[in-house]
Coordinates of C-alpha atoms and ligand atoms in Angstrom, one line a residue:
M1 CA -7.9 -160.7 -18.9
S2 CA -5.0 -162.0 -21.0
T3 CA -2.5 -160.0 -22.3
A4 CA -3.6 -160.4 -26.3
D5 CA -7.1 -159.0 -25.2
Q6 CA -5.4 -156.1 -23.4
D7 CA -3.4 -155.2 -26.5
A8 CA -6.4 -155.1 -28.7
G9 CA -7.9 -152.7 -26.2
R10 CA -4.9 -150.6 -26.1
A11 CA -4.7 -150.5 -30.1
G12 CA -8.3 -149.4 -30.1
V13 CA -9.8 -152.3 -31.5
P14 CA -12.1 -154.0 -29.0
A15 CA -12.0 -157.9 -29.4
P16 CA -15.0 -159.6 -30.2
P17 CA -17.0 -160.7 -27.2
H18 CA -16.9 -164.5 -26.4
V19 CA -20.4 -164.5 -25.3
R20 CA -23.2 -162.2 -26.5
L21 CA -26.9 -162.0 -25.7
S22 CA -28.9 -159.7 -27.9
H23 CA -32.2 -159.0 -26.5
V24 CA -33.0 -162.5 -25.3
T25 CA -36.5 -162.9 -24.3
K26 CA -37.4 -166.7 -22.8
T27 CA -41.1 -167.3 -21.8
F28 CA -42.1 -170.7 -20.7
T29 CA -45.7 -172.2 -20.6
R30 CA -46.7 -173.0 -17.1
G31 CA -49.4 -175.1 -15.6
G32 CA -52.5 -176.5 -17.0
N33 CA -53.8 -173.0 -18.2
G34 CA -51.1 -172.2 -20.2
T35 CA -50.0 -169.1 -18.1
R36 CA -46.8 -167.7 -19.9
V37 CA -43.9 -166.9 -17.7
A38 CA -41.0 -164.6 -18.9
A39 CA -38.0 -166.2 -17.4
L40 CA -35.7 -163.8 -19.5
D41 CA -37.0 -160.5 -20.5
D42 CA -35.1 -158.6 -23.1
V43 CA -31.5 -159.3 -21.7
S44 CA -28.7 -158.0 -23.7
L45 CA -24.9 -158.6 -22.5
D46 CA -21.4 -159.2 -23.6
V47 CA -18.8 -161.3 -21.9
A48 CA -15.3 -160.5 -23.1
K49 CA -12.7 -162.9 -23.9
G50 CA -10.5 -164.0 -21.0
E51 CA -12.8 -162.3 -18.4
V52 CA -14.7 -164.1 -15.3
F53 CA -18.1 -162.7 -15.7
G54 CA -20.6 -163.1 -12.8
V55 CA -24.5 -163.3 -12.9
I56 CA -26.0 -162.7 -9.6
G57 CA -29.6 -162.9 -8.6
H58 CA -32.0 -164.7 -6.4
S59 CA -33.6 -167.8 -7.0
G60 CA -36.2 -167.9 -9.9
A61 CA -34.4 -164.7 -11.5
G62 CA -33.6 -166.5 -14.4
K63 CA -29.9 -167.1 -14.0
S64 CA -29.9 -171.2 -15.2
T65 CA -32.1 -170.3 -18.0
L66 CA -29.5 -167.8 -19.1
I67 CA -26.6 -170.5 -18.6
R68 CA -29.0 -173.0 -20.6
L69 CA -29.3 -170.4 -23.5
I70 CA -25.4 -169.8 -23.8
N71 CA -24.8 -173.7 -24.1
G72 CA -27.6 -174.0 -26.7
L73 CA -29.7 -176.3 -24.2
E74 CA -32.6 -173.9 -24.9
T75 CA -33.6 -171.9 -27.6
P76 CA -34.9 -168.1 -26.8
T77 CA -38.3 -167.1 -27.7
T78 CA -37.0 -163.9 -29.2
G79 CA -33.5 -162.7 -29.4
R80 CA -30.1 -163.9 -30.3
V81 CA -27.1 -165.8 -28.5
Y82 CA -23.7 -166.0 -29.9
V83 CA -20.7 -167.9 -28.6
G84 CA -17.5 -167.1 -30.4
E85 CA -18.0 -166.5 -33.8
H86 CA -21.3 -168.8 -33.7
E87 CA -24.7 -167.8 -33.7
V88 CA -26.1 -170.5 -31.2
T89 CA -29.4 -169.6 -32.1
A90 CA -29.2 -170.3 -36.2
L91 CA -27.5 -173.8 -35.4
S92 CA -28.9 -177.2 -35.9
E93 CA -28.7 -179.3 -32.8
R94 CA -25.9 -181.2 -34.5
D95 CA -24.0 -178.0 -35.1
R96 CA -24.7 -176.9 -31.3
R97 CA -22.9 -180.1 -30.2
D98 CA -19.9 -178.7 -31.7
V99 CA -20.1 -175.6 -30.1
R100 CA -20.8 -177.4 -26.6
R101 CA -17.6 -179.0 -27.2
D102 CA -15.5 -175.7 -26.6
I103 CA -17.8 -175.1 -23.3
G104 CA -17.1 -177.0 -19.9
M105 CA -19.9 -176.7 -17.2
I106 CA -19.7 -177.1 -13.5
F107 CA -22.9 -177.9 -11.2
Q108 CA -23.9 -177.3 -7.6
Q109 CA -24.2 -181.2 -7.2
F110 CA -21.0 -181.7 -9.1
N111 CA -22.6 -184.3 -11.3
L112 CA -20.0 -186.9 -10.7
F113 CA -20.4 -190.8 -12.1
R114 CA -20.5 -192.4 -8.9
S115 CA -19.4 -195.8 -10.5
R116 CA -16.2 -193.9 -11.8
T117 CA -12.8 -193.3 -10.1
V118 CA -11.8 -189.6 -9.8
A119 CA -9.4 -190.1 -12.8
G120 CA -12.2 -192.0 -14.9
N121 CA -14.7 -189.2 -14.1
V122 CA -12.0 -187.0 -15.7
A123 CA -11.1 -189.1 -18.6
Y124 CA -15.0 -189.6 -19.5
P125 CA -15.3 -186.4 -21.9
L126 CA -12.0 -187.3 -23.5
K127 CA -13.0 -191.3 -24.0
V128 CA -16.4 -189.4 -25.8
A129 CA -14.1 -187.2 -28.0
G130 CA -12.2 -190.4 -28.9
V131 CA -8.6 -189.4 -27.7
G132 CA -6.6 -192.2 -27.3
R133 CA -5.6 -194.0 -24.1
A134 CA -2.1 -192.8 -23.7
E135 CA -2.8 -188.8 -24.3
R136 CA -5.9 -189.7 -22.1
D137 CA -3.9 -190.7 -19.3
R138 CA -1.6 -187.7 -19.7
R139 CA -4.3 -185.4 -19.6
V140 CA -5.7 -186.6 -16.9
A141 CA -2.9 -186.8 -14.8
R142 CA -1.9 -183.1 -15.5
L143 CA -5.6 -182.0 -14.8
L144 CA -5.5 -183.4 -11.4
D145 CA -2.1 -182.3 -10.6
F146 CA -3.6 -178.8 -11.6
V147 CA -6.6 -179.1 -9.2
G148 CA -4.3 -180.9 -6.2
L149 CA -6.0 -184.2 -6.8
L150 CA -3.1 -186.6 -8.3
D151 CA -3.0 -188.5 -5.1
R152 CA -6.8 -189.2 -5.1
A153 CA -6.8 -190.4 -8.6
H154 CA -7.9 -194.0 -7.8
D155 CA -10.6 -193.0 -5.3
Y156 CA -14.4 -193.0 -5.7
P157 CA -16.4 -189.8 -5.4
E158 CA -18.1 -190.9 -2.1
Q159 CA -15.0 -190.9 -0.6
L160 CA -14.3 -187.2 -1.1
S161 CA -15.3 -183.9 0.2
G162 CA -17.5 -181.5 -1.4
G163 CA -14.9 -179.2 -2.3
Q164 CA -12.8 -182.1 -3.8
K165 CA -15.8 -183.4 -5.8
Q166 CA -16.2 -179.8 -7.0
R167 CA -12.3 -179.8 -7.8
V168 CA -12.8 -183.2 -10.0
G169 CA -15.8 -181.2 -11.5
I170 CA -13.7 -178.6 -12.8
A171 CA -11.0 -180.8 -13.8
R172 CA -13.3 -182.8 -15.9
A173 CA -15.0 -179.9 -17.3
L174 CA -11.5 -178.5 -18.7
A175 CA -10.3 -182.2 -19.9
T176 CA -11.5 -181.3 -23.4
E177 CA -9.7 -178.0 -23.2
P178 CA -12.6 -175.7 -23.4
S179 CA -12.0 -172.0 -23.9
L180 CA -15.6 -171.0 -21.9
L181 CA -16.3 -172.4 -18.4
L182 CA -19.9 -172.1 -17.4
A183 CA -20.3 -172.5 -13.8
D184 CA -23.8 -173.0 -12.3
E185 CA -23.9 -172.3 -8.6
A186 CA -20.7 -174.2 -8.4
T187 CA -20.3 -173.3 -4.9
S188 CA -23.8 -173.3 -3.6
A189 CA -23.6 -176.9 -2.0
L190 CA -20.3 -176.0 0.2
D191 CA -19.4 -174.5 3.1
P192 CA -17.7 -171.0 3.2
R193 CA -14.2 -172.1 3.4
T194 CA -14.6 -174.7 1.0
T195 CA -16.1 -172.2 -1.3
A196 CA -13.1 -169.7 -1.1
E197 CA -10.9 -172.7 -2.3
V198 CA -13.0 -173.6 -5.2
V199 CA -13.4 -170.1 -5.9
A200 CA -9.4 -169.9 -5.9
L201 CA -9.1 -172.4 -8.1
L202 CA -11.6 -170.6 -10.6
G203 CA -9.5 -167.7 -10.4
R204 CA -6.3 -169.8 -11.4
V205 CA -8.3 -171.4 -14.4
N206 CA -9.0 -168.2 -15.6
R207 CA -5.4 -166.5 -15.2
E208 CA -3.5 -169.3 -15.8
L209 CA -5.4 -171.2 -18.6
G210 CA -7.1 -168.3 -20.1
V211 CA -10.5 -169.6 -20.3
T212 CA -13.0 -167.4 -19.9
I213 CA -15.7 -168.1 -16.9
V214 CA -19.6 -167.2 -16.7
L215 CA -20.6 -167.7 -13.2
I216 CA -24.0 -167.6 -11.7
T217 CA -24.8 -167.5 -8.0
H218 CA -26.7 -165.8 -5.3
E219 CA -23.7 -165.1 -3.5
L220 CA -22.3 -161.8 -3.5
D221 CA -18.7 -163.3 -1.8
V222 CA -17.9 -165.5 -4.8
I223 CA -18.5 -162.6 -7.2
R224 CA -16.3 -160.2 -5.0
A225 CA -13.8 -163.1 -4.9
V226 CA -13.2 -163.5 -8.6
A227 CA -15.5 -161.7 -10.9
D228 CA -14.0 -158.8 -13.3
R229 CA -17.6 -157.6 -14.0
V230 CA -20.9 -158.7 -12.8
A231 CA -24.8 -158.4 -14.1
V232 CA -27.3 -158.4 -11.4
I233 CA -30.4 -160.1 -12.7
D234 CA -33.8 -159.5 -11.0
G235 CA -37.1 -161.1 -12.4
G236 CA -35.7 -162.0 -15.8
R237 CA -34.3 -158.5 -16.5
I238 CA -30.7 -157.0 -16.0
A239 CA -31.1 -154.6 -13.0
E240 CA -27.5 -153.2 -13.6
A241 CA -24.3 -154.3 -15.0
G242 CA -20.4 -153.3 -14.9
T243 CA -17.3 -153.6 -13.1
V244 CA -17.8 -155.6 -9.8
Y245 CA -16.5 -152.4 -8.0
D246 CA -18.9 -150.0 -10.0
V247 CA -22.1 -152.0 -9.1
F248 CA -21.4 -152.8 -5.6
A249 CA -19.8 -149.8 -4.5
H250 CA -22.3 -147.3 -5.7
P251 CA -25.1 -149.7 -6.6
R252 CA -28.0 -147.7 -8.8
S253 CA -30.7 -150.6 -8.4
T254 CA -32.6 -151.8 -5.3
A255 CA -31.8 -155.5 -6.4
A256 CA -27.7 -154.7 -6.4
A257 CA -27.9 -152.7 -3.3
D258 CA -29.9 -155.3 -1.5
F259 CA -26.9 -158.0 -2.1
V260 CA -24.5 -155.5 -1.1
R261 CA -26.4 -154.8 2.3
G262 CA -26.5 -158.4 2.5
A263 CA -23.1 -159.2 2.1
L264 CA -21.4 -156.1 3.8
R265 CA -23.9 -155.9 6.5
D266 CA -22.8 -152.3 6.7
R267 CA -25.8 -150.7 6.9
P268 CA -28.2 -150.7 10.2
S269 CA -31.3 -153.3 9.8
A270 CA -34.6 -151.6 10.8
E271 CA -34.3 -153.0 14.3
T272 CA -30.9 -151.8 14.9
L273 CA -31.8 -148.4 13.8
A274 CA -34.7 -148.3 16.2
R275 CA -32.6 -149.4 19.0
L276 CA -30.1 -146.8 18.1
R277 CA -32.7 -144.2 18.0
R278 CA -33.8 -145.0 21.7
T279 CA -30.2 -144.6 23.1
H280 CA -29.3 -141.7 20.7
S281 CA -30.7 -138.3 20.5
G282 CA -28.5 -136.8 17.7
R283 CA -29.1 -137.1 13.8
L284 CA -28.2 -140.6 12.8
V285 CA -26.3 -140.4 9.3
T286 CA -25.0 -142.8 7.1
V287 CA -22.0 -141.7 4.9
A288 CA -21.0 -144.1 2.0
I289 CA -17.2 -144.9 2.0
R290 CA -15.4 -143.3 -1.1
D291 CA -12.2 -144.8 -2.7
R292 CA -10.3 -141.7 -1.8
T293 CA -6.9 -141.0 0.0
G294 CA -7.7 -138.9 3.2
F295 CA -11.6 -139.6 3.1
Q296 CA -12.3 -139.9 6.5
T297 CA -9.9 -136.9 7.3
A298 CA -11.7 -135.0 5.0
L299 CA -15.1 -136.2 6.6
A300 CA -13.8 -135.2 10.2
K301 CA -12.7 -131.8 9.1
T302 CA -15.9 -131.1 7.8
F303 CA -17.7 -131.7 11.1
L304 CA -15.1 -130.0 13.3
A305 CA -15.6 -126.7 10.9
H306 CA -19.1 -126.9 11.4
G307 CA -19.0 -127.1 15.0
V308 CA -20.6 -130.8 14.8
A309 CA -19.9 -133.6 17.2
A310 CA -19.8 -136.9 14.9
D311 CA -19.8 -140.4 17.1
I312 CA -19.6 -143.7 14.9
V313 CA -22.6 -145.9 16.0
F314 CA -22.2 -148.4 13.5
G315 CA -20.8 -149.4 10.2
G316 CA -18.6 -151.7 8.2
I317 CA -15.5 -151.1 5.7
S318 CA -14.8 -154.0 3.2
E319 CA -12.8 -154.6 -0.1
L320 CA -14.0 -154.8 -3.5
Q321 CA -11.3 -155.6 -6.3
Q322 CA -8.7 -154.3 -3.8
R323 CA -10.8 -150.8 -3.4
P324 CA -12.4 -149.8 -0.2
V325 CA -16.4 -150.1 0.1
G326 CA -18.8 -149.9 3.0
S327 CA -20.4 -147.0 5.0
L328 CA -20.2 -145.4 8.3
T329 CA -23.2 -144.5 10.4
F330 CA -22.8 -141.4 12.5
E331 CA -24.7 -139.7 15.5
L332 CA -24.4 -136.0 14.6
T333 CA -24.9 -133.2 17.5
G334 CA -24.2 -129.6 16.7
P335 CA -25.7 -126.2 17.6
D336 CA -29.0 -125.4 16.4
G337 CA -29.7 -122.7 13.7
P338 CA -31.3 -119.6 14.5
D339 CA -34.6 -120.9 13.9
G340 CA -34.4 -123.8 15.9
T341 CA -33.1 -126.2 13.2
D342 CA -30.3 -128.7 13.4
G343 CA -28.2 -125.6 11.8
A344 CA -24.8 -126.9 12.0
V345 CA -25.6 -130.5 11.3
D346 CA -27.8 -129.3 8.0
A347 CA -24.5 -126.8 7.3
A348 CA -22.3 -130.1 7.4
L349 CA -24.2 -132.6 5.4
A350 CA -24.7 -129.8 2.7
A351 CA -21.2 -129.3 2.7
L352 CA -20.2 -133.1 2.3
R353 CA -22.9 -133.4 -0.6
R354 CA -21.2 -130.5 -2.6
D355 CA -18.0 -132.5 -2.1
G356 CA -19.8 -135.4 -3.8
V357 CA -20.2 -137.6 -0.8
D358 CA -23.3 -140.0 -0.7
V359 CA -25.2 -138.8 2.7
I360 CA -28.1 -141.3 3.6
E361 CA -30.3 -139.4 6.5
E362 CA -31.6 -142.4 8.6
D363 CA -34.2 -140.3 10.2
R364 CA -36.1 -139.0 7.6
Ligands
ADP1 P1 -32.7 -169.2 -11.2 O1 -31.7 -170.1 -12.0 O2 -32.1 -167.8 -11.2 O3 -33.0 -169.9 -9.7 P2 -34.5 -170.1 -13.4 O4 -33.5 -169.6 -14.6 O5 -34.2 -171.3 -12.8 O6 -33.8 -168.9 -12.2 O7 -35.9 -169.6 -13.5 C1 -36.4 -168.7 -13.9 C2 -37.8 -168.8 -13.8 O8 -38.5 -169.5 -15.2 C3 -38.7 -169.2 -12.7 O9 -39.8 -168.6 -12.6 C4 -39.0 -170.8 -13.4 O10 -39.8 -171.2 -12.4 C5 -39.1 -170.6 -14.4 N1 -38.7 -171.8 -15.4 C6 -37.6 -172.0 -15.5 N2 -37.6 -173.1 -16.4 C7 -38.9 -173.5 -16.6 C8 -39.2 -174.5 -17.7 N3 -38.9 -175.4 -18.3 N4 -40.9 -174.4 -17.5 C9 -41.5 -173.3 -16.7 N5 -41.0 -172.9 -16.1 C10 -39.4 -172.7 -15.9

């Protein structure tokens, strides 16, 4: 977030959102029989000025439709879309073009002109906007320097790696100095290392140039690396939205929980659990890591106080927005209660729950 926005927040005056979707539904008619498909169903969200807002969802969830509604390439069936002070849904096609001039786009397949050089690709939107030659050359050089490709200015896209092509895509998207950048699966065609480089560049675009970014992806790692807030979209609906930490450290929706499990791999799969059960006779219990100093010491103390032996048999701890996230799976064994139940283990788990710890019983 830029300092100006933070100041506005501190003074108790909320900055107006950069992008707002208000109760947006988009239905398409599919096939010969006229079946209506809701690509988006009552979607409302606000993107603040200067933030990186991630939208994560599986294929077909409605992400591209959402992007196309923001840049006015699609019109919602019902609901309103605002960009800056404009209600895009109320504008004519000609006025939408003006709004689009303040929006940069980058794509999964880069969409570069094969017949133009790197410099020619970046210069193209400036040419269209009528920027004169000298100013164009100056801006192109500055942008290529920013994305680290000044020495490749005269190469053609096919001479570049995927990551370099996307850096050209980013330079081109920024050429007209938009305040909003829409990234449509911009790293999905790249390997993990190149993805990290491009995502780091997007972070610089946000921080150093103050550009608001709406980034749609199916990769949690991309969201983790760069987004401030995230919306999880599932079947055309927002399953949940909030800060990246809140949504993914404590997911409330199954859609968000599935993404976390897939990315962190901290929870045992059904097969792993079956194998663990064959080789461990104690209770298998997973505890979600809390961002709290001394959390694991407190766990150990609780187990010890109840005479419970706790062996870690699975788990993973990672970071989200510089805070720990993940879970540990324990095999717990302790003295039976008077009626033959797991008295000590039950008492220890009850104590943890009283202390606000998320406890998942893998056996039940
Ligand atoms: P995502 O980007 O998350 O993969 P999309 O927004 O492309 O999802 O699509 C959401 C749903 O809307 C899908 O079921 C898709 O088939 C449907 N859809 C998208 N665009 C059209 C269209 N122009 N005509 C008919 N159906 C569409």
